[in-house]
mmCIF file of C-alpha atoms and ligand atoms in Angstrom:
data_model
loop_
_atom_site.group_PDB
_atom_site.id
_atom_site.type_symbol
_atom_site.label_atom_id
_atom_site.label_comp_id
_atom_site.label_asym_id
_atom_site.label_seq_id
_atom_site.Cartn_x
_atom_site.Cartn_y
_atom_site.Cartn_z
ATOM 1 C CA MET A 1 163.124 -1.220 68.590
ATOM 2 C CA PRO A 2 160.015 0.949 68.322
ATOM 3 C CA PHE A 3 161.040 3.359 71.097
ATOM 4 C CA SER A 4 164.758 3.627 70.402
ATOM 5 C CA TYR A 5 164.319 7.125 68.966
ATOM 6 C CA LEU A 6 163.072 8.183 72.408
ATOM 7 C CA ALA A 7 166.221 6.826 74.038
ATOM 8 C CA ASP A 8 168.364 8.796 71.556
ATOM 9 C CA GLU A 9 166.365 11.931 72.258
ATOM 10 C CA LEU A 10 166.803 11.458 76.002
ATOM 11 C CA LYS A 11 170.574 11.160 75.596
ATOM 12 C CA GLN A 12 170.664 14.342 73.544
ATOM 13 C CA ARG A 13 168.555 16.189 76.110
ATOM 14 C CA ASP A 14 170.860 15.083 78.876
ATOM 15 C CA ALA A 15 173.915 16.242 76.905
ATOM 16 C CA ASP A 16 172.247 19.650 76.384
ATOM 17 C CA GLY A 17 171.490 20.054 80.087
ATOM 18 C CA LEU A 18 167.763 19.887 79.323
ATOM 19 C CA LEU A 19 166.742 16.592 80.888
ATOM 20 C CA ARG A 20 163.891 17.114 83.342
ATOM 21 C CA HIS A 21 163.736 15.246 86.639
ATOM 22 C CA ARG A 22 160.902 14.877 89.096
ATOM 23 C CA ARG A 23 161.659 15.494 92.739
ATOM 24 C CA MET A 24 159.635 13.508 95.195
ATOM 25 C CA LEU A 25 158.126 15.317 98.152
ATOM 26 C CA GLU A 26 157.619 13.307 101.311
ATOM 27 C CA SER A 27 155.860 16.146 103.111
ATOM 28 C CA PRO A 28 153.053 18.640 102.478
ATOM 29 C CA GLN A 29 153.821 21.684 100.358
ATOM 30 C CA GLY A 30 155.320 24.573 102.332
ATOM 31 C CA ALA A 31 158.341 26.777 103.021
ATOM 32 C CA ARG A 32 160.086 23.651 104.314
ATOM 33 C CA VAL A 33 159.684 20.383 102.488
ATOM 34 C CA ARG A 34 161.167 16.919 102.806
ATOM 35 C CA VAL A 35 162.698 15.779 99.503
ATOM 36 C CA ASP A 36 164.578 12.515 99.019
ATOM 37 C CA GLY A 37 165.088 12.232 102.757
ATOM 38 C CA ALA A 38 166.406 15.781 103.249
ATOM 39 C CA ASP A 39 164.667 18.782 104.812
ATOM 40 C CA LEU A 40 164.956 21.735 102.447
ATOM 41 C CA LEU A 41 164.003 25.387 102.426
ATOM 42 C CA SER A 42 161.846 25.653 99.324
ATOM 43 C CA PHE A 43 161.304 28.559 96.932
ATOM 44 C CA CYS A 44 159.560 26.356 94.418
ATOM 45 C CA SER A 45 155.837 26.387 94.897
ATOM 46 C CA ASN A 46 152.940 28.504 93.648
ATOM 47 C CA ASP A 47 151.388 28.267 97.109
ATOM 48 C CA TYR A 48 151.809 32.039 97.456
ATOM 49 C CA LEU A 49 149.595 32.501 100.489
ATOM 50 C CA GLY A 50 150.670 29.364 102.328
ATOM 51 C CA LEU A 51 147.213 27.745 102.140
ATOM 52 C CA ALA A 52 148.024 24.326 100.635
ATOM 53 C CA ASN A 53 148.568 22.820 104.079
ATOM 54 C CA HIS A 54 146.365 25.181 106.126
ATOM 55 C CA PRO A 55 144.512 23.428 108.998
ATOM 56 C CA ALA A 56 141.219 25.199 108.184
ATOM 57 C CA LEU A 57 141.331 23.926 104.594
ATOM 58 C CA ILE A 58 142.224 20.416 105.692
ATOM 59 C CA GLU A 59 139.340 20.474 108.153
ATOM 60 C CA ALA A 60 136.954 21.740 105.450
ATOM 61 C CA ALA A 61 138.112 19.029 103.016
ATOM 62 C CA CYS A 62 137.419 16.372 105.677
ATOM 63 C CA ARG A 63 134.000 17.864 106.343
ATOM 64 C CA GLY A 64 133.362 17.853 102.589
ATOM 65 C CA ALA A 65 134.376 14.208 102.335
ATOM 66 C CA GLN A 66 132.010 13.309 105.199
ATOM 67 C CA GLN A 67 129.143 15.069 103.452
ATOM 68 C CA PHE A 68 129.803 14.213 99.776
ATOM 69 C CA GLY A 69 132.249 11.293 99.749
ATOM 70 C CA VAL A 70 135.542 11.455 97.909
ATOM 71 C CA GLY A 71 134.506 11.254 94.265
ATOM 72 C CA ALA A 72 131.924 13.184 92.224
ATOM 73 C CA GLY A 73 131.173 9.993 90.319
ATOM 74 C CA ALA A 74 130.032 11.664 87.086
ATOM 75 C CA SER A 75 130.514 14.691 84.868
ATOM 76 C CA HIS A 76 128.754 17.963 85.716
ATOM 77 C CA LEU A 77 126.053 17.495 83.089
ATOM 78 C CA VAL A 78 125.248 13.954 84.190
ATOM 79 C CA THR A 79 125.041 13.809 87.996
ATOM 80 C CA GLY A 80 128.442 15.068 89.181
ATOM 81 C CA HIS A 81 127.368 18.675 89.806
ATOM 82 C CA THR A 82 126.879 18.932 93.576
ATOM 83 C CA LEU A 83 125.656 21.608 95.933
ATOM 84 C CA ALA A 84 129.320 22.117 96.928
ATOM 85 C CA HIS A 85 130.357 22.935 93.323
ATOM 86 C CA HIS A 86 127.329 25.148 92.831
ATOM 87 C CA GLN A 87 127.872 27.163 95.981
ATOM 88 C CA LEU A 88 131.535 27.648 95.137
ATOM 89 C CA GLU A 89 130.614 29.001 91.694
ATOM 90 C CA GLN A 90 128.237 31.438 93.339
ATOM 91 C CA SER A 91 130.861 32.510 95.870
ATOM 92 C CA LEU A 92 133.443 33.048 93.144
ATOM 93 C CA ALA A 93 131.070 35.139 91.025
ATOM 94 C CA ALA A 94 130.119 37.210 94.080
ATOM 95 C CA PHE A 95 133.771 37.636 95.073
ATOM 96 C CA PHE A 96 134.485 39.359 91.756
ATOM 97 C CA GLY A 97 131.096 41.052 91.423
ATOM 98 C CA MET A 98 130.651 39.153 88.149
ATOM 99 C CA PRO A 99 127.293 37.794 86.952
ATOM 100 C CA ALA A 100 128.410 34.157 86.846
ATOM 101 C CA ALA A 101 131.302 31.717 87.203
ATOM 102 C CA LEU A 102 132.018 28.160 86.065
ATOM 103 C CA LEU A 103 134.379 25.623 87.637
ATOM 104 C CA PHE A 104 136.830 23.554 85.612
ATOM 105 C CA SER A 105 139.007 20.673 86.812
ATOM 106 C CA THR A 106 142.285 22.445 85.979
ATOM 107 C CA GLY A 107 143.501 25.695 84.501
ATOM 108 C CA TYR A 108 144.826 23.834 81.494
ATOM 109 C CA MET A 109 141.361 22.461 80.810
ATOM 110 C CA ALA A 110 139.665 25.812 81.426
ATOM 111 C CA ASN A 111 141.819 27.453 78.763
ATOM 112 C CA LEU A 112 141.267 24.645 76.258
ATOM 113 C CA GLY A 113 137.541 24.646 76.974
ATOM 114 C CA VAL A 114 136.979 28.387 76.714
ATOM 115 C CA VAL A 115 138.990 29.002 73.569
ATOM 116 C CA THR A 116 137.638 26.012 71.639
ATOM 117 C CA ALA A 117 134.065 26.790 72.713
ATOM 118 C CA LEU A 118 134.224 30.393 71.517
ATOM 119 C CA LEU A 119 136.333 30.243 68.356
ATOM 120 C CA GLY A 120 136.691 28.201 65.181
ATOM 121 C CA ARG A 121 138.190 28.288 61.702
ATOM 122 C CA ASN A 122 137.002 31.744 60.662
ATOM 123 C CA ASP A 123 138.191 33.438 63.826
ATOM 124 C CA ALA A 124 141.497 34.809 65.074
ATOM 125 C CA ILE A 125 143.475 34.672 68.288
ATOM 126 C CA PHE A 126 146.112 37.240 69.270
ATOM 127 C CA ALA A 127 148.488 36.049 71.950
ATOM 128 C CA ASP A 128 151.452 37.394 73.908
ATOM 129 C CA LYS A 129 154.546 35.339 73.036
ATOM 130 C CA LEU A 130 155.207 34.512 76.675
ATOM 131 C CA ASN A 131 151.733 33.171 77.416
ATOM 132 C CA HIS A 132 151.317 29.898 79.276
ATOM 133 C CA ALA A 133 151.524 26.708 77.185
ATOM 134 C CA SER A 134 147.860 25.898 77.831
ATOM 135 C CA LEU A 135 146.757 29.078 76.020
ATOM 136 C CA ASN A 136 148.908 28.200 73.013
ATOM 137 C CA ASP A 137 147.608 24.653 72.927
ATOM 138 C CA ALA A 138 144.054 25.990 73.197
ATOM 139 C CA ALA A 139 144.607 28.254 70.207
ATOM 140 C CA LEU A 140 145.974 25.406 68.090
ATOM 141 C CA LEU A 141 143.128 23.114 69.055
ATOM 142 C CA SER A 142 140.519 25.745 68.139
ATOM 143 C CA ARG A 143 141.813 25.909 64.517
ATOM 144 C CA ALA A 144 141.441 29.698 64.586
ATOM 145 C CA HIS A 145 144.156 31.883 62.997
ATOM 146 C CA PHE A 146 146.843 32.157 65.627
ATOM 147 C CA LYS A 147 148.918 35.338 65.799
ATOM 148 C CA ARG A 148 151.531 35.912 68.484
ATOM 149 C CA TYR A 149 152.894 39.338 69.350
ATOM 150 C CA ALA A 150 156.195 40.161 71.063
ATOM 151 C CA HIS A 151 155.926 40.188 74.846
ATOM 152 C CA LEU A 152 153.820 43.189 76.010
ATOM 153 C CA ASP A 153 154.139 44.863 72.591
ATOM 154 C CA LEU A 154 150.852 46.765 72.299
ATOM 155 C CA SER A 155 151.669 48.378 68.968
ATOM 156 C CA ALA A 156 152.431 44.987 67.415
ATOM 157 C CA LEU A 157 149.109 43.745 68.776
ATOM 158 C CA GLU A 158 147.279 46.759 67.404
ATOM 159 C CA GLY A 159 148.821 46.194 63.977
ATOM 160 C CA GLN A 160 147.635 42.601 63.972
ATOM 161 C CA LEU A 161 144.126 43.533 65.152
ATOM 162 C CA ALA A 162 143.816 46.288 62.555
ATOM 163 C CA ALA A 163 144.881 43.930 59.761
ATOM 164 C CA SER A 164 142.481 41.165 60.733
ATOM 165 C CA SER A 165 139.209 40.503 58.987
ATOM 166 C CA ALA A 166 138.322 37.533 61.167
ATOM 167 C CA ARG A 167 134.702 36.933 62.159
ATOM 168 C CA ARG A 168 135.536 36.880 65.885
ATOM 169 C CA LYS A 169 138.692 38.113 67.549
ATOM 170 C CA LEU A 170 140.105 37.054 70.895
ATOM 171 C CA VAL A 171 143.116 38.582 72.611
ATOM 172 C CA VAL A 172 144.622 36.193 75.167
ATOM 173 C CA SER A 173 147.156 37.039 77.821
ATOM 174 C CA ASP A 174 148.591 35.798 81.053
ATOM 175 C CA ALA A 175 147.773 38.454 83.661
ATOM 176 C CA VAL A 176 150.967 37.710 85.592
ATOM 177 C CA PHE A 177 153.528 36.016 83.344
ATOM 178 C CA SER A 178 154.410 32.750 84.991
ATOM 179 C CA MET A 179 158.152 32.629 84.251
ATOM 180 C CA ASP A 180 158.886 36.380 84.383
ATOM 181 C CA GLY A 181 156.535 37.642 87.085
ATOM 182 C CA ASP A 182 155.628 40.826 85.194
ATOM 183 C CA LEU A 183 152.077 42.037 84.528
ATOM 184 C CA ALA A 184 149.995 42.426 81.391
ATOM 185 C CA PRO A 185 148.884 46.042 80.733
ATOM 186 C CA VAL A 186 145.235 45.108 81.151
ATOM 187 C CA PRO A 187 143.590 48.563 80.797
ATOM 188 C CA GLN A 188 145.428 49.107 77.496
ATOM 189 C CA LEU A 189 144.578 45.601 76.293
ATOM 190 C CA LEU A 190 140.916 46.222 77.081
ATOM 191 C CA ALA A 191 140.992 49.555 75.232
ATOM 192 C CA LEU A 192 142.409 47.831 72.130
ATOM 193 C CA CYS A 193 139.734 45.153 72.396
ATOM 194 C CA GLU A 194 137.046 47.845 72.476
ATOM 195 C CA LYS A 195 138.577 49.661 69.518
ATOM 196 C CA TYR A 196 138.768 46.504 67.373
ATOM 197 C CA ASP A 197 135.736 44.683 68.751
ATOM 198 C CA ALA A 198 137.634 41.769 70.286
ATOM 199 C CA TRP A 199 137.186 39.739 73.452
ATOM 200 C CA LEU A 200 139.909 39.591 76.084
ATOM 201 C CA LEU A 201 140.746 36.318 77.831
ATOM 202 C CA LEU A 202 142.785 37.032 80.948
ATOM 203 C CA ASP A 203 144.560 34.116 82.597
ATOM 204 C CA ASP A 204 145.064 35.261 86.180
ATOM 205 C CA ALA A 205 146.522 31.966 87.436
ATOM 206 C CA HIS A 206 149.233 33.805 89.378
ATOM 207 C CA GLY A 207 147.296 36.967 90.271
ATOM 208 C CA PHE A 208 144.126 35.662 91.891
ATOM 209 C CA GLY A 209 144.495 35.734 95.689
ATOM 210 C CA MET A 210 147.814 37.533 95.477
ATOM 211 C CA LEU A 211 147.266 40.803 93.586
ATOM 212 C CA GLY A 212 144.977 43.602 94.749
ATOM 213 C CA GLN A 213 144.299 44.826 98.263
ATOM 214 C CA THR A 214 141.777 42.061 98.918
ATOM 215 C CA GLY A 215 143.223 39.374 96.645
ATOM 216 C CA ARG A 216 140.759 39.868 93.792
ATOM 217 C CA GLY A 217 143.633 39.663 91.366
ATOM 218 C CA ILE A 218 144.696 41.648 88.312
ATOM 219 C CA LEU A 219 141.363 43.464 87.848
ATOM 220 C CA GLU A 220 141.500 44.773 91.400
ATOM 221 C CA HIS A 221 145.173 45.647 90.965
ATOM 222 C CA PHE A 222 144.267 47.971 88.075
ATOM 223 C CA GLY A 223 141.167 49.360 89.844
ATOM 224 C CA MET A 224 138.923 47.809 87.206
ATOM 225 C CA LEU A 225 136.484 45.924 89.398
ATOM 226 C CA LEU A 226 134.794 49.233 90.189
ATOM 227 C CA ASP A 227 133.550 49.329 86.592
ATOM 228 C CA LEU A 228 131.189 46.528 87.500
ATOM 229 C CA LEU A 229 129.281 48.878 89.790
ATOM 230 C CA THR A 230 128.292 51.176 86.917
ATOM 231 C CA PRO A 231 124.660 50.778 85.832
ATOM 232 C CA HIS A 232 125.305 50.174 82.110
ATOM 233 C CA PRO A 233 126.470 46.844 80.757
ATOM 234 C CA SER A 234 130.085 47.039 81.752
ATOM 235 C CA PRO A 235 132.856 46.667 79.155
ATOM 236 C CA LEU A 236 134.416 44.386 81.692
ATOM 237 C CA THR A 237 131.779 41.692 81.471
ATOM 238 C CA SER A 238 130.912 42.234 77.829
ATOM 239 C CA ARG A 239 134.560 41.880 76.737
ATOM 240 C CA ILE A 240 136.540 40.189 79.479
ATOM 241 C CA ILE A 241 136.645 36.470 80.048
ATOM 242 C CA TYR A 242 138.336 36.171 83.413
ATOM 243 C CA MET A 243 140.023 32.870 84.195
ATOM 244 C CA ALA A 244 142.002 31.916 87.277
ATOM 245 C CA THR A 245 143.279 28.743 88.860
ATOM 246 C CA LEU A 246 142.556 27.346 92.295
ATOM 247 C CA GLY A 247 145.735 25.315 92.762
ATOM 248 C CA LYS A 248 148.109 28.253 93.255
ATOM 249 C CA ALA A 249 147.346 31.024 95.772
ATOM 250 C CA ALA A 250 144.047 29.318 96.651
ATOM 251 C CA GLY A 251 146.048 26.276 97.707
ATOM 252 C CA VAL A 252 143.792 23.485 96.409
ATOM 253 C CA SER A 253 143.116 22.487 92.786
ATOM 254 C CA GLY A 254 140.953 23.441 89.832
ATOM 255 C CA ALA A 255 140.110 26.630 87.979
ATOM 256 C CA PHE A 256 137.186 28.881 87.144
ATOM 257 C CA VAL A 257 135.995 31.253 84.478
ATOM 258 C CA ALA A 258 133.960 34.332 85.427
ATOM 259 C CA GLY A 259 132.071 36.710 83.163
ATOM 260 C CA SER A 260 128.633 37.431 81.771
ATOM 261 C CA GLN A 261 125.750 35.011 82.228
ATOM 262 C CA GLU A 262 125.621 34.399 78.451
ATOM 263 C CA LEU A 263 129.296 33.484 78.434
ATOM 264 C CA ILE A 264 128.927 31.008 81.273
ATOM 265 C CA ASP A 265 125.718 29.491 79.855
ATOM 266 C CA GLY A 266 127.460 29.095 76.492
ATOM 267 C CA LEU A 267 130.441 27.360 78.101
ATOM 268 C CA VAL A 268 128.197 24.854 79.883
ATOM 269 C CA GLN A 269 126.814 23.877 76.463
ATOM 270 C CA ASN A 270 130.010 24.023 74.408
ATOM 271 C CA ALA A 271 133.197 23.706 76.463
ATOM 272 C CA ARG A 272 134.320 20.150 75.792
ATOM 273 C CA THR A 273 136.777 20.028 78.688
ATOM 274 C CA TYR A 274 133.858 20.912 80.947
ATOM 275 C CA ILE A 275 131.391 18.462 79.449
ATOM 276 C CA TYR A 276 133.464 15.337 78.842
ATOM 277 C CA THR A 277 135.203 14.917 82.161
ATOM 278 C CA THR A 278 134.389 13.868 85.694
ATOM 279 C CA ALA A 279 133.560 16.721 88.069
ATOM 280 C CA THR A 280 136.242 17.412 90.675
ATOM 281 C CA PRO A 281 135.771 15.851 94.123
ATOM 282 C CA PRO A 282 133.156 18.019 95.880
ATOM 283 C CA MET A 283 135.310 18.042 99.026
ATOM 284 C CA LEU A 284 137.719 20.293 97.120
ATOM 285 C CA SER A 285 134.963 22.837 96.580
ATOM 286 C CA VAL A 286 134.227 22.787 100.317
ATOM 287 C CA ALA A 287 137.933 23.400 101.030
ATOM 288 C CA LEU A 288 137.979 26.189 98.448
ATOM 289 C CA GLN A 289 135.158 28.040 100.208
ATOM 290 C CA GLU A 290 137.508 28.208 103.163
ATOM 291 C CA SER A 291 140.383 29.472 101.042
ATOM 292 C CA LEU A 292 138.156 32.187 99.551
ATOM 293 C CA ARG A 293 137.282 33.263 103.082
ATOM 294 C CA ILE A 294 140.962 33.420 104.072
ATOM 295 C CA ILE A 295 141.974 35.206 100.860
ATOM 296 C CA ALA A 296 139.410 37.929 101.550
ATOM 297 C CA ALA A 297 139.960 38.178 105.306
ATOM 298 C CA GLU A 298 143.692 37.842 105.813
ATOM 299 C CA ASP A 299 145.375 40.835 104.223
ATOM 300 C CA TRP A 300 148.449 40.114 106.319
ATOM 301 C CA ARG A 301 149.383 37.306 103.956
ATOM 302 C CA ARG A 302 149.657 39.706 101.013
ATOM 303 C CA GLU A 303 151.399 42.306 103.203
ATOM 304 C CA ARG A 304 153.925 39.717 104.345
ATOM 305 C CA LEU A 305 154.544 38.739 100.710
ATOM 306 C CA ALA A 306 155.120 42.366 99.723
ATOM 307 C CA GLN A 307 157.708 42.722 102.504
ATOM 308 C CA LEU A 308 159.465 39.515 101.469
ATOM 309 C CA ILE A 309 159.523 40.594 97.813
ATOM 310 C CA ALA A 310 161.088 43.948 98.733
ATOM 311 C CA HIS A 311 163.595 42.234 100.998
ATOM 312 C CA LEU A 312 164.635 39.782 98.290
ATOM 313 C CA ARG A 313 164.969 42.466 95.610
ATOM 314 C CA ASP A 314 167.031 44.682 97.915
ATOM 315 C CA GLY A 315 169.307 41.771 98.725
ATOM 316 C CA LEU A 316 169.711 40.422 95.201
ATOM 317 C CA LYS A 317 171.816 43.125 93.632
ATOM 318 C CA MET A 318 174.210 40.899 91.754
ATOM 319 C CA GLN A 319 176.933 41.170 89.125
ATOM 320 C CA ARG A 320 176.636 38.317 86.653
ATOM 321 C CA TRP A 321 173.079 37.208 87.303
ATOM 322 C CA GLN A 322 170.232 39.615 86.762
ATOM 323 C CA ARG A 323 167.002 40.198 88.652
ATOM 324 C CA MET A 324 164.033 40.678 86.354
ATOM 325 C CA PRO A 325 161.505 43.530 86.594
ATOM 326 C CA SER A 326 158.877 41.796 88.722
ATOM 327 C CA GLU A 327 156.842 43.067 91.654
ATOM 328 C CA THR A 328 155.172 39.730 92.248
ATOM 329 C CA PRO A 329 156.223 36.666 94.287
ATOM 330 C CA ILE A 330 157.674 35.247 91.045
ATOM 331 C CA GLN A 331 161.238 36.576 91.193
ATOM 332 C CA PRO A 332 163.359 35.067 88.429
ATOM 333 C CA LEU A 333 167.127 35.365 88.468
ATOM 334 C CA LEU A 334 168.391 35.351 84.888
ATOM 335 C CA ILE A 335 171.406 33.057 84.475
ATOM 336 C CA GLY A 336 171.510 32.514 80.691
ATOM 337 C CA SER A 337 172.919 29.066 79.980
ATOM 338 C CA SER A 338 170.865 26.014 80.862
ATOM 339 C CA LYS A 339 173.870 24.163 82.242
ATOM 340 C CA GLU A 340 174.857 26.982 84.549
ATOM 341 C CA ALA A 341 171.271 27.414 85.757
ATOM 342 C CA VAL A 342 171.110 23.711 86.592
ATOM 343 C CA ALA A 343 174.526 23.848 88.289
ATOM 344 C CA VAL A 344 173.441 26.784 90.485
ATOM 345 C CA SER A 345 170.197 25.055 91.357
ATOM 346 C CA LEU A 346 172.137 21.906 92.374
ATOM 347 C CA ALA A 347 174.666 23.911 94.393
ATOM 348 C CA LEU A 348 171.793 25.593 96.263
ATOM 349 C CA GLN A 349 170.235 22.217 96.947
ATOM 350 C CA LYS A 350 173.519 21.063 98.519
ATOM 351 C CA LYS A 351 173.154 24.013 100.873
ATOM 352 C CA GLY A 352 169.622 22.909 101.743
ATOM 353 C CA ILE A 353 167.772 25.375 99.495
ATOM 354 C CA LEU A 354 165.413 24.352 96.727
ATOM 355 C CA VAL A 355 165.041 26.699 93.737
ATOM 356 C CA PRO A 356 164.104 25.306 90.332
ATOM 357 C CA ALA A 357 166.116 25.987 87.177
ATOM 358 C CA ILE A 358 163.763 26.849 84.321
ATOM 359 C CA ARG A 359 165.133 26.086 80.877
ATOM 360 C CA PRO A 360 164.038 26.202 77.252
ATOM 361 C CA PRO A 361 161.549 25.383 75.858
ATOM 362 C CA THR A 362 159.650 26.674 78.904
ATOM 363 C CA VAL A 363 161.528 29.977 78.458
ATOM 364 C CA PRO A 364 163.236 31.410 75.322
ATOM 365 C CA GLN A 365 166.711 30.145 74.281
ATOM 366 C CA GLY A 366 169.555 31.681 76.255
ATOM 367 C CA THR A 367 167.322 32.854 79.106
ATOM 368 C CA ALA A 368 167.558 29.923 81.518
ATOM 369 C CA ARG A 369 166.851 31.160 84.997
ATOM 370 C CA LEU A 370 166.235 30.334 88.594
ATOM 371 C CA ARG A 371 162.571 30.837 89.311
ATOM 372 C CA ILE A 372 162.441 31.947 92.908
ATOM 373 C CA SER A 373 158.913 32.029 94.209
ATOM 374 C CA LEU A 374 158.005 33.478 97.555
ATOM 375 C CA SER A 375 155.188 32.534 99.861
ATOM 376 C CA ALA A 376 153.555 34.113 102.894
ATOM 377 C CA SER A 377 154.807 31.051 104.769
ATOM 378 C CA HIS A 378 158.416 32.240 104.330
ATOM 379 C CA CYS A 379 160.033 34.514 106.888
ATOM 380 C CA LYS A 380 162.650 37.230 106.482
ATOM 381 C CA GLU A 381 165.419 34.881 107.637
ATOM 382 C CA ASP A 382 164.522 32.398 104.883
ATOM 383 C CA VAL A 383 164.967 35.098 102.259
ATOM 384 C CA GLU A 384 168.279 36.168 103.820
ATOM 385 C CA MET A 385 169.555 32.608 103.699
ATOM 386 C CA LEU A 386 168.799 32.430 99.980
ATOM 387 C CA VAL A 387 170.350 35.823 99.240
ATOM 388 C CA ASP A 388 173.557 34.934 101.111
ATOM 389 C CA ALA A 389 173.850 31.573 99.358
ATOM 390 C CA LEU A 390 173.376 33.149 95.912
ATOM 391 C CA HIS A 391 176.012 35.822 96.537
ATOM 392 C CA LEU A 392 178.490 33.151 97.610
ATOM 393 C CA LEU A 393 177.777 31.049 94.523
ATOM 394 C CA GLU A 394 178.071 33.975 92.135
ATOM 395 C CA ARG A 395 181.628 34.620 93.311
ATOM 396 C CA GLN A 396 182.717 31.013 92.763
HETATM 397 C C1 LIG B 1 149.449 27.027 86.169
HETATM 398 C C2 LIG B 1 148.893 27.754 85.030
HETATM 399 C C3 LIG B 1 147.856 27.218 84.258
HETATM 400 C C4 LIG B 1 147.367 25.814 84.440
HETATM 401 O O1 LIG B 1 146.625 25.688 85.594
HETATM 402 P P1 LIG B 1 146.455 24.234 86.243
HETATM 403 O O2 LIG B 1 145.301 24.373 87.151
HETATM 404 O O3 LIG B 1 147.744 23.954 86.929
HETATM 405 O O4 LIG B 1 146.204 23.291 85.112
HETATM 406 C C5 LIG B 1 147.302 28.007 83.266
HETATM 407 N N1 LIG B 1 147.762 29.250 83.028
HETATM 408 C C6 LIG B 1 148.795 29.787 83.717
HETATM 409 C C7 LIG B 1 149.253 31.160 83.408
HETATM 410 C C8 LIG B 1 149.389 29.049 84.737
HETATM 411 O O5 LIG B 1 150.403 29.558 85.408
#
């Protein structure tokens, strides 16, 4: 039986409480979703601003489909690059005040494409241990030396940079860590990159749209976008490769990279995940123009999120289970054992509340957790319902 080893592995996974199941949504994404015939209050999505089912985006997608059809029909370098993609790239670059931007089909592909285009065997990559899987896979695929430093440990990173004699050096970091919700110390990372002549790839999948007064993400959060207004070539665009996804706060799908013109021109020539794949449906780019407009115009969504985050953190002062130090809509509750995390998640679901249990290998051994994620489409009462349910369960 050629696949019997898979069956054995599945049994073992199940016994360890690590078997993964797919839930099936029968409704659009939102604070309330229909799953397996039940209506549930959901704290599961990355739709932080509540845009995934926004009428203006749906209308724009329909308009886009009328104008461009549903499929791009070719890769960008053949004939799949439409006016809709091009205008979105220009809007994204302008939004960040960056010279240029390039669209990718997914964040996973953007990370693979950027890292493999820029680095090879004689180069080195320095990565935070808690980075997203796509950044790790990108590093392996590039064949560069791959060094990982303990989470947020700047002195470990500096030691590795100082010891390296690689031709090119790239520091890569999640901007907002996807399973912890904490932030990378970007100004300090940039300073180290200047000191050791390295580039900095920032993956702002969870920050774009959500962080910063106007949703311009981690660079706005740290007041760094102002650097772009200085007359000299800015360290920001000569060192930083800014990447963010369009399927989280932006509510649609895809990703982009923004930076210097040379960087973007080089990626068009060399990024294999850009070149050898069909362009995304242009209608998505039309919808994304609308989400950019809403991200910039509707501060109330970020203000609402901030209130919900504070409300949740105030409420979740627990005994056995620990909040983690996060100021973002990603609010993990550390449980520890995988089995207990799954049991709590199931017990919540019985009460009509959906919160995913995140287990190894997605997170380190012994740190299984509930990953509560908040959205501007939640209200205060939703958060209170979750807090009350968790307090009841902790006492059982
Ligand atoms: C979600 C995510 C990605 C992948 O983006 P997709 O568009 O979903 O492929 C990459 N990096 C981080 C940090 C993410 O959270």
